[in-house]
Amino acid sequence: EHADTASRLAGKDGIRYARRLFALSLPTIGLAHFIYLPQTVELVPSWLPFPAGWAWLTGAANILACLAILSGYQARLAATLEALMLSIITLLVWGPALVTRADRMSFTAFFISAAIALAAWIVAGTYRPETA
């Protein structure tokens, strides 16, 4: 039975579970943008206008990506845009922090953000059509 479960998790069932698990993590990230708005605004690069707008937009995008992935409506597009957004946030927010602060918090935040972005790219890749 163990081998059967392992083979199921490595196949289409595993991909479906991974997509759902990833999607269910996104509202927490998105809601944090709203609940901790002042802290999120502080993280927006100073050269970007309307920092609160960026915080709201990215928070809403996380929640919308969750809904799209769970529902299957434009799921590939949503997962790809989520991966792109998380990658940009990792580079624009946590990348400079590695240079300017170079403390444990900056390194931890960078690698956690990079790991979540990588997970998003992996999930987005599961939607690619198989080629012959």
Short mmCIF file of C-alpha atoms in Angstrom, two decimals:
data_model
loop_
_atom_site.label_atom_id
_atom_site.label_comp_id
_atom_site.label_asym_id
_atom_site.label_seq_id
_atom_site.Cartn_x
_atom_site.Cartn_y
_atom_site.Cartn_z
CA GLU A 1 0.00 0.00 0.00
CA HIS A 2 2.91 2.37 0.73
CA ALA A 3 4.25 2.00 -2.82
CA ASP A 4 0.78 2.63 -4.21
CA THR A 5 0.43 5.84 -2.18
CA ALA A 6 3.88 7.01 -3.21
CA SER A 7 3.18 6.40 -6.89
CA ARG A 8 -0.11 8.30 -6.63
CA LEU A 9 1.62 11.28 -5.01
CA ALA A 10 4.30 11.27 -7.70
CA GLY A 11 1.70 11.32 -10.48
CA LYS A 12 -1.29 13.41 -11.42
CA ASP A 13 -2.77 13.22 -7.92
CA GLY A 14 0.44 14.63 -6.46
CA ILE A 15 0.42 17.50 -8.93
CA ARG A 16 -3.20 18.27 -8.10
CA TYR A 17 -2.42 18.21 -4.36
CA ALA A 18 0.65 20.42 -4.83
CA ARG A 19 -1.37 22.96 -6.79
CA ARG A 20 -4.05 23.08 -4.10
CA LEU A 21 -1.55 23.32 -1.26
CA PHE A 22 0.29 26.14 -3.01
CA ALA A 23 -2.97 27.95 -3.80
CA LEU A 24 -4.14 27.66 -0.20
CA SER A 25 -0.94 29.35 1.00
CA LEU A 26 -1.57 32.46 -1.07
CA PRO A 27 -4.44 34.08 0.88
CA THR A 28 -2.25 34.18 3.98
CA ILE A 29 0.42 36.06 2.06
CA GLY A 30 -2.18 38.37 0.49
CA LEU A 31 -4.01 39.09 3.73
CA ALA A 32 -0.73 39.93 5.42
CA HIS A 33 -0.36 42.79 2.93
CA PHE A 34 -3.65 44.24 4.21
CA ILE A 35 -3.33 43.44 7.91
CA TYR A 36 0.25 44.71 8.07
CA LEU A 37 -0.20 47.52 5.55
CA PRO A 38 2.20 50.02 7.22
CA GLN A 39 4.95 47.39 7.40
CA THR A 40 4.29 46.29 3.82
CA VAL A 41 4.39 49.89 2.57
CA GLU A 42 7.81 50.31 4.19
CA LEU A 43 9.10 47.43 2.05
CA VAL A 44 8.00 48.96 -1.26
CA PRO A 45 11.04 50.47 -3.03
CA SER A 46 11.09 54.24 -2.52
CA TRP A 47 11.34 54.94 -6.25
CA LEU A 48 7.91 53.35 -6.87
CA PRO A 49 4.98 55.78 -6.63
CA PHE A 50 1.92 54.98 -4.51
CA PRO A 51 3.48 52.41 -2.15
CA ALA A 52 0.14 51.64 -0.46
CA GLY A 53 -1.34 50.95 -3.89
CA TRP A 54 1.41 48.42 -4.59
CA ALA A 55 0.79 46.76 -1.23
CA TRP A 56 -2.95 46.48 -1.93
CA LEU A 57 -2.42 45.36 -5.53
CA THR A 58 0.03 42.59 -4.66
CA GLY A 59 -2.12 41.42 -1.74
CA ALA A 60 -5.19 41.25 -3.95
CA ALA A 61 -3.19 39.48 -6.66
CA ASN A 62 -2.19 36.75 -4.20
CA ILE A 63 -5.82 36.13 -3.27
CA LEU A 64 -7.01 36.20 -6.89
CA ALA A 65 -4.27 33.75 -7.89
CA CYS A 66 -5.49 31.40 -5.16
CA LEU A 67 -9.05 31.54 -6.46
CA ALA A 68 -7.97 31.01 -10.07
CA ILE A 69 -5.76 28.03 -9.25
CA LEU A 70 -8.37 26.38 -7.03
CA SER A 71 -11.16 26.92 -9.54
CA GLY A 72 -9.08 26.02 -12.58
CA TYR A 73 -10.13 29.23 -14.33
CA GLN A 74 -7.05 30.67 -16.06
CA ALA A 75 -4.99 28.67 -13.56
CA ARG A 76 -1.86 28.48 -15.73
CA LEU A 77 -1.90 32.25 -16.29
CA ALA A 78 -2.56 32.92 -12.60
CA ALA A 79 0.25 30.62 -11.45
CA THR A 80 2.68 32.15 -13.95
CA LEU A 81 1.79 35.73 -12.98
CA GLU A 82 2.06 34.81 -9.29
CA ALA A 83 5.51 33.32 -9.90
CA LEU A 84 6.60 36.42 -11.80
CA MET A 85 5.25 38.75 -9.11
CA LEU A 86 6.93 36.81 -6.30
CA SER A 87 10.22 36.77 -8.22
CA ILE A 88 10.09 40.53 -8.78
CA ILE A 89 9.25 41.13 -5.11
CA THR A 90 12.16 38.90 -4.08
CA LEU A 91 14.56 40.86 -6.28
CA LEU A 92 13.24 44.39 -5.61
CA VAL A 93 12.50 44.10 -1.89
CA TRP A 94 14.75 41.45 -0.41
CA GLY A 95 17.67 41.66 -2.88
CA PRO A 96 18.64 45.22 -1.90
CA ALA A 97 18.15 44.35 1.78
CA LEU A 98 20.95 41.80 1.42
CA VAL A 99 23.29 44.65 0.49
CA THR A 100 22.01 47.48 2.67
CA ARG A 101 21.36 45.58 5.89
CA ALA A 102 23.14 42.24 5.41
CA ASP A 103 21.65 40.86 8.63
CA ARG A 104 20.09 37.50 9.46
CA MET A 105 16.54 38.83 8.88
CA SER A 106 17.41 40.01 5.37
CA PHE A 107 18.99 36.71 4.39
CA THR A 108 16.13 34.71 5.88
CA ALA A 109 13.48 36.85 4.16
CA PHE A 110 15.33 36.65 0.83
CA PHE A 111 15.61 32.87 0.89
CA ILE A 112 12.04 32.31 2.07
CA SER A 113 10.75 34.65 -0.63
CA ALA A 114 12.95 32.96 -3.24
CA ALA A 115 11.70 29.52 -2.15
CA ILE A 116 8.06 30.58 -2.45
CA ALA A 117 8.77 32.13 -5.87
CA LEU A 118 10.47 28.92 -6.99
CA ALA A 119 7.49 26.89 -5.77
CA ALA A 120 5.24 29.17 -7.81
CA TRP A 121 7.36 28.58 -10.93
CA ILE A 122 7.18 24.82 -10.33
CA VAL A 123 3.39 24.94 -9.95
CA ALA A 124 3.09 27.12 -13.06
CA GLY A 125 5.20 24.57 -14.93
CA THR A 126 2.75 21.80 -14.12
CA TYR A 127 0.21 23.47 -16.39
CA ARG A 128 2.39 23.28 -19.48
CA PRO A 129 0.88 21.12 -22.17
CA GLU A 130 2.79 17.92 -22.84
CA THR A 131 4.49 17.82 -26.22
CA ALA A 132 4.82 14.73 -28.32
#
